[in-house]
Coordinates of C-alpha atoms in Angstrom, one line a residue:
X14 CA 0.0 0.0 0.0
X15 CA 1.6 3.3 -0.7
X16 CA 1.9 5.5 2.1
X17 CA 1.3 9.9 1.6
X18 CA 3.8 11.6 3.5
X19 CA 1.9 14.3 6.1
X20 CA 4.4 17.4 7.2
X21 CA 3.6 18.6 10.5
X22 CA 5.1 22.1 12.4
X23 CA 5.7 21.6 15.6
X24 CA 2.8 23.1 17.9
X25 CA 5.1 26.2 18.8
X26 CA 5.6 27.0 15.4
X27 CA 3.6 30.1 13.8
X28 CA 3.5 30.9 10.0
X29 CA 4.0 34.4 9.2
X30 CA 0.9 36.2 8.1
X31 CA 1.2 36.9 4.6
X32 CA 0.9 40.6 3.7
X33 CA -2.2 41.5 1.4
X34 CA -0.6 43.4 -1.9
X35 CA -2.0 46.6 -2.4
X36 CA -4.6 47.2 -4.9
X37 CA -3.8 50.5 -5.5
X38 CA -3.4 52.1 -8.6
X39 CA -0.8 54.7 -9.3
X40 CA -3.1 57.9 -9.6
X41 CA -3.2 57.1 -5.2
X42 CA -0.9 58.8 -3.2
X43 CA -1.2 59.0 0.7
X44 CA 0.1 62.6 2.2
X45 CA 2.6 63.4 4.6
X46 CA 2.7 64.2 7.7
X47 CA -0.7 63.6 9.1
X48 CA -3.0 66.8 10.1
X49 CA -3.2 67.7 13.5
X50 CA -6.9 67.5 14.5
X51 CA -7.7 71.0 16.2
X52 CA -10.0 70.3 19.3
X53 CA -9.3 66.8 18.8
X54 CA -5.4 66.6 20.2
X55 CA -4.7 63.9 17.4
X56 CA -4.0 63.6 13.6
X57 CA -5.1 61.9 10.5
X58 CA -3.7 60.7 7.7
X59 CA -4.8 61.6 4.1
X60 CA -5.4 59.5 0.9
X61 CA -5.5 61.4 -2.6
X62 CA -6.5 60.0 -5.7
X63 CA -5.7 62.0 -8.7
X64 CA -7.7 62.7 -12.1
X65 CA -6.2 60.8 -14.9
X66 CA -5.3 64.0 -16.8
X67 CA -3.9 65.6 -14.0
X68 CA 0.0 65.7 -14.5
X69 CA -0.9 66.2 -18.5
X70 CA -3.7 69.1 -18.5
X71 CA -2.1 71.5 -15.7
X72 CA -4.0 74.5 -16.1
X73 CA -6.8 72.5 -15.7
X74 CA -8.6 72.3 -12.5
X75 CA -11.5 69.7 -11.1
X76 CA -14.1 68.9 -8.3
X77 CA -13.5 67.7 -5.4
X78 CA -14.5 64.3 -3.6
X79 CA -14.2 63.9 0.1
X80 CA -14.5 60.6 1.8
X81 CA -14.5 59.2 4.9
X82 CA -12.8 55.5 6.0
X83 CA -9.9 56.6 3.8
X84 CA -8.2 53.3 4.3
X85 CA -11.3 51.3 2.6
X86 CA -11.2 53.7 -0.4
X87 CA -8.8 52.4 -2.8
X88 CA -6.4 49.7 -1.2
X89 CA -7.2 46.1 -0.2
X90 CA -3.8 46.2 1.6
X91 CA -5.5 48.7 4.4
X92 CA -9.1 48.6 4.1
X93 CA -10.8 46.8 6.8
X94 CA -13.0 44.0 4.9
X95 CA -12.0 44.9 1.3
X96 CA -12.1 48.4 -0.7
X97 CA -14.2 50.7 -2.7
X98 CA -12.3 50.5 -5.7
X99 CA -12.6 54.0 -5.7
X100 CA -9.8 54.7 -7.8
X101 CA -11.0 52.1 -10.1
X102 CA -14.2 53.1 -10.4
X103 CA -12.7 57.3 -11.2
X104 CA -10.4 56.0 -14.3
X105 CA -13.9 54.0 -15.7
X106 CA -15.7 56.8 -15.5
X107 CA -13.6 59.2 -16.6
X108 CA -13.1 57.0 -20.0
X109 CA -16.9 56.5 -20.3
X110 CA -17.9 60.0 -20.1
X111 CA -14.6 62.1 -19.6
X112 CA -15.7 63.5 -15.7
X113 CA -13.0 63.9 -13.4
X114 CA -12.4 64.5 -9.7
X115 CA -10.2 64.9 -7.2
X116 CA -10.8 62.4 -3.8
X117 CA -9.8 62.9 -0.7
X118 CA -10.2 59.9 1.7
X119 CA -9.9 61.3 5.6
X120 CA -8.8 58.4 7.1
X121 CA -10.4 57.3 10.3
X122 CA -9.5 57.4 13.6
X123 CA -9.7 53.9 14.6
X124 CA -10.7 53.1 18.1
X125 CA -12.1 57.3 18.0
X126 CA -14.4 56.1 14.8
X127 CA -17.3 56.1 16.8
X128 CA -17.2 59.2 18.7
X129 CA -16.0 61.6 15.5
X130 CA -18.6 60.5 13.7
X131 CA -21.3 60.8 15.8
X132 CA -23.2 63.9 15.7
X133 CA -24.8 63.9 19.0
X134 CA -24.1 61.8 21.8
X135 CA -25.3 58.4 21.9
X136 CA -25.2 55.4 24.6
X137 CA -23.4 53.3 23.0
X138 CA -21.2 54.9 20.5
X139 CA -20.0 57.9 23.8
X140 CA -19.8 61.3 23.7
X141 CA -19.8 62.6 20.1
X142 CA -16.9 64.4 18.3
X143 CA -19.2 64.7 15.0
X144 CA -19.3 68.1 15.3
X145 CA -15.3 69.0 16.0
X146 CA -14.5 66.4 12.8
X147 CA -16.8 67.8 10.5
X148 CA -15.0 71.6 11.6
X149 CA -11.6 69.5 10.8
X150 CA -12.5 68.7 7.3
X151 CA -14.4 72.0 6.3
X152 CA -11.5 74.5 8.3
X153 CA -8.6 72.4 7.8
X154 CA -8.6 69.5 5.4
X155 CA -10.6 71.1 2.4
X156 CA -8.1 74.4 2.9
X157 CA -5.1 72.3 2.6
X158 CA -6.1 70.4 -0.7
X159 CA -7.3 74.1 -2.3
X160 CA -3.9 75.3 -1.7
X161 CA -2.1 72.5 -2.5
X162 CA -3.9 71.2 -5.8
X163 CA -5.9 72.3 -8.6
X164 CA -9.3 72.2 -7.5
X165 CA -12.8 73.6 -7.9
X166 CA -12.9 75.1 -4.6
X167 CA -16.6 76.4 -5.0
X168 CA -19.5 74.7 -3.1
X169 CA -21.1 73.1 -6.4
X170 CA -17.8 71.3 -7.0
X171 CA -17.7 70.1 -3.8
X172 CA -18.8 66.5 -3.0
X173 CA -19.0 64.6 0.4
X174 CA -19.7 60.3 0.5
X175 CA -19.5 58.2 3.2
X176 CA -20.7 54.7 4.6
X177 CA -22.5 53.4 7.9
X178 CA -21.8 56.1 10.5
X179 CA -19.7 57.9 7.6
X180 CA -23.0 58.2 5.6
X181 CA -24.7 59.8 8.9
X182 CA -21.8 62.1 9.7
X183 CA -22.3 62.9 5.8
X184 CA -25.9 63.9 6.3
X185 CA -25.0 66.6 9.8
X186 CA -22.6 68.4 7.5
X187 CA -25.6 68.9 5.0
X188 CA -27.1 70.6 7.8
X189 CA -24.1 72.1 9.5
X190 CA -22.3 73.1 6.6
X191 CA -24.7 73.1 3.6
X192 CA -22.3 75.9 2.3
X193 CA -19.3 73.8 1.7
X194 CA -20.7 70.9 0.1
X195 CA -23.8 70.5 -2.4
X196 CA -23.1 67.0 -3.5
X197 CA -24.3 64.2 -0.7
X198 CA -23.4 60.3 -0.8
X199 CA -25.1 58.5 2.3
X200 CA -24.1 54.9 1.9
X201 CA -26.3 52.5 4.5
X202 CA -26.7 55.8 6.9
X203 CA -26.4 54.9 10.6
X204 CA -30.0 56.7 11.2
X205 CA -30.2 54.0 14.4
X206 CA -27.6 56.1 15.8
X207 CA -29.0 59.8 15.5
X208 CA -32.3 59.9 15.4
X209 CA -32.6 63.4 16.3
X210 CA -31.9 64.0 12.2
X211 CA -34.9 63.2 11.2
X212 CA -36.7 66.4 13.0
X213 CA -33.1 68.3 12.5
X214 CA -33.0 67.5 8.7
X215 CA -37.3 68.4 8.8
X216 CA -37.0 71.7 10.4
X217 CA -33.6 72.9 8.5
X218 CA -33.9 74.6 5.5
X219 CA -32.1 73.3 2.8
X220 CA -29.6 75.2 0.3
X221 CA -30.7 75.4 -3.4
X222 CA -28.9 73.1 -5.3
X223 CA -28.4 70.3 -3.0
X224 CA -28.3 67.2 -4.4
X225 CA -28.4 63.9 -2.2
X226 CA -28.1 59.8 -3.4
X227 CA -29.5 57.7 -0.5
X228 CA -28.3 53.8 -0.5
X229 CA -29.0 51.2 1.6
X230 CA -29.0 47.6 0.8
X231 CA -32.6 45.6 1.8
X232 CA -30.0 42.6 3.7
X233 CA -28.7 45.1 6.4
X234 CA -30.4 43.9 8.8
X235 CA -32.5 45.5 11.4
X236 CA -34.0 48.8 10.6
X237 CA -31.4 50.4 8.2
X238 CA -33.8 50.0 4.5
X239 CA -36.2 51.2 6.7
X240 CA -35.1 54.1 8.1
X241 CA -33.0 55.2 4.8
X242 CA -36.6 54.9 3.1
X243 CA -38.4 57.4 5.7
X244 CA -35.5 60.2 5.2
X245 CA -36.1 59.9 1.6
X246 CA -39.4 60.5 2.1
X247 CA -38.4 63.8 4.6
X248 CA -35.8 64.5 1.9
X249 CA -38.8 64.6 -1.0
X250 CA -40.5 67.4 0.9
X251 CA -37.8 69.4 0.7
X252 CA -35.6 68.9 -2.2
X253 CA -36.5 68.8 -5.8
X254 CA -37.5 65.3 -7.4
X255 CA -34.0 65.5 -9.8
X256 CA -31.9 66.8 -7.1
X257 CA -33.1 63.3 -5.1
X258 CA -32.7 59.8 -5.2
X259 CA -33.2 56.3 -3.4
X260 CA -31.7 53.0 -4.1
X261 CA -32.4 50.2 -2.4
X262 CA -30.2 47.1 -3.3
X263 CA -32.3 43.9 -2.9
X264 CA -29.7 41.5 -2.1
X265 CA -26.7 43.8 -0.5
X266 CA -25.6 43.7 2.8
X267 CA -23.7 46.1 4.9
X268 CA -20.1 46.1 3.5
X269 CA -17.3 47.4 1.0
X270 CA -18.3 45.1 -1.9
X271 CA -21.7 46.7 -2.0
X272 CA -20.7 49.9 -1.7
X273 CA -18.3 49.6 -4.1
X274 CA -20.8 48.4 -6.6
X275 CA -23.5 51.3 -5.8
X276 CA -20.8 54.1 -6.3
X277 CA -20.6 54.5 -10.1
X278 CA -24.1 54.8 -10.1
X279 CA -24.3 57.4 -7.5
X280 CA -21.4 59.3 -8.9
X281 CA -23.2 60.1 -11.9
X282 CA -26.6 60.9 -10.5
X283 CA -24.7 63.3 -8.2
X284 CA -22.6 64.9 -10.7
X285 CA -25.3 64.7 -13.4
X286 CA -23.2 62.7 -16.0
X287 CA -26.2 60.8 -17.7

């Protein structure tokens, strides 16, 4: 009878995890140092992803993206359970219809995730930092990338995504500073975790020329389809019917993969490229 040889490690023995290779492409660069955080006594890191013209058209200048989770943007190698393919998803659309963008992906804070973006204080998620992070991205990060790149610096150009609790930290800054951004993408909104919105977002009045893409796959779980369904309908009484729009994924759940397959969609209701 022929025997198969069986290698064993002895029980002490550990294999090294093998690093994940980034998924990057080259248009990704990630900025150094770190910001400070003022009112926040920390820092955070910065991811940009360039247009695809950018180095070859330089008088030219473009909108500007910001999204939170920077580290689940563009980059399997640091994203937390896969990546947006955000970078990917830029170059397509960029070939299919010639729009370009700068985005900025603020990383997040980690353990301080919760807290900076939550808008109000919550039980479970602590005291909330929303407000002090948004005032970190509108006062310093969006200065920084103005000055240092050739953007579209006005309110129109400007664009603000974001997934989970970086979906609802999306939708305070459309009420806290409406006159920074006019472009809103809330991925799977965290409405379980603010509900004061709902009056806030009924009683604020809204700037002209807002424009907001609500998502939320139907497989989250709990009340998330429902919850992203009644803002839409708050959002209807409000905003004009092209300027809004609901998608419900039937099958998605509550993750990267999803997200990343919702985004080209969104990105050209948002900047109008159909």
């Amino acid at each position: 009878m022929q025997r198969r040889l069986i290698l064993t490690l002895p029980l002490a023995v550990t294999l090294p995890a093998r690093a994940t290779p980034s998924t990057a492409l080259s248009s990704v660069q990630v900025l150094a140092p770190p910001l400070a955080m003022p009112g926040l006594t920390r820092s955070r890191t910065l991811r940009l992803c360039l247009p695809p013209s950018y180095a070859s058209e330089p008088q030219r200048r473009h909108p500007v993206i910001y999204m939170h989770d920077g580290q689940n943007l563009f980059d399997a190698a640091t994203g937390y359970a896969g990546e947006w393919g955000v970078d990917e998803t830029m170059a397509q659309l960029a070939k299919e219809t010639g729009f370009e963008a700068l985005v900025v992906g603020i990383d997040n804070g980690g353990e301080k995730r919760n807290t900076e973006m939550a808008p109000y204080d919550h039980a479970q998620l602590g005291k909330a930092e929303g407000a002090a992070y948004l005032d970190f991205i509108t006062r310093t990060v969006k200065p920084f990338i103005d000055a240092g790149w050739r953007t579209k610096p006005e309110r129109e150009h400007t664009a603000l995504i974001g997934s989970s609790l970086g979906g609802l930290i999306s939708h305070a800054a459309l009420l806290w500073h409406g006159d920074v951004f006019s472009r809103y993408g809330l991925f799977s909104p965290s409405y379980w975790a603010a509900p004061q919105l709902f009056e806030a977002t009924a009683r604020a009045p809204l700037p002209a020329g807002t424009r907001v893409q609500l998502y939320c796959g139907n497989r989250e779980g709990g009340s998330m389809a429902g919850q992203t369904r009644h803002m839409h309908r708050q959002f209807a009484r409000q905003l004009r019917r092209e300027d809004l729009n609901l998608h419900i994924a039937a099958d998605a759940e509550h993750n990267e993969a999803a997200w990343r397959a919702a985004l080209p969609a969104a990105l050209r209701f948002l900047f109008r490229l159909d």
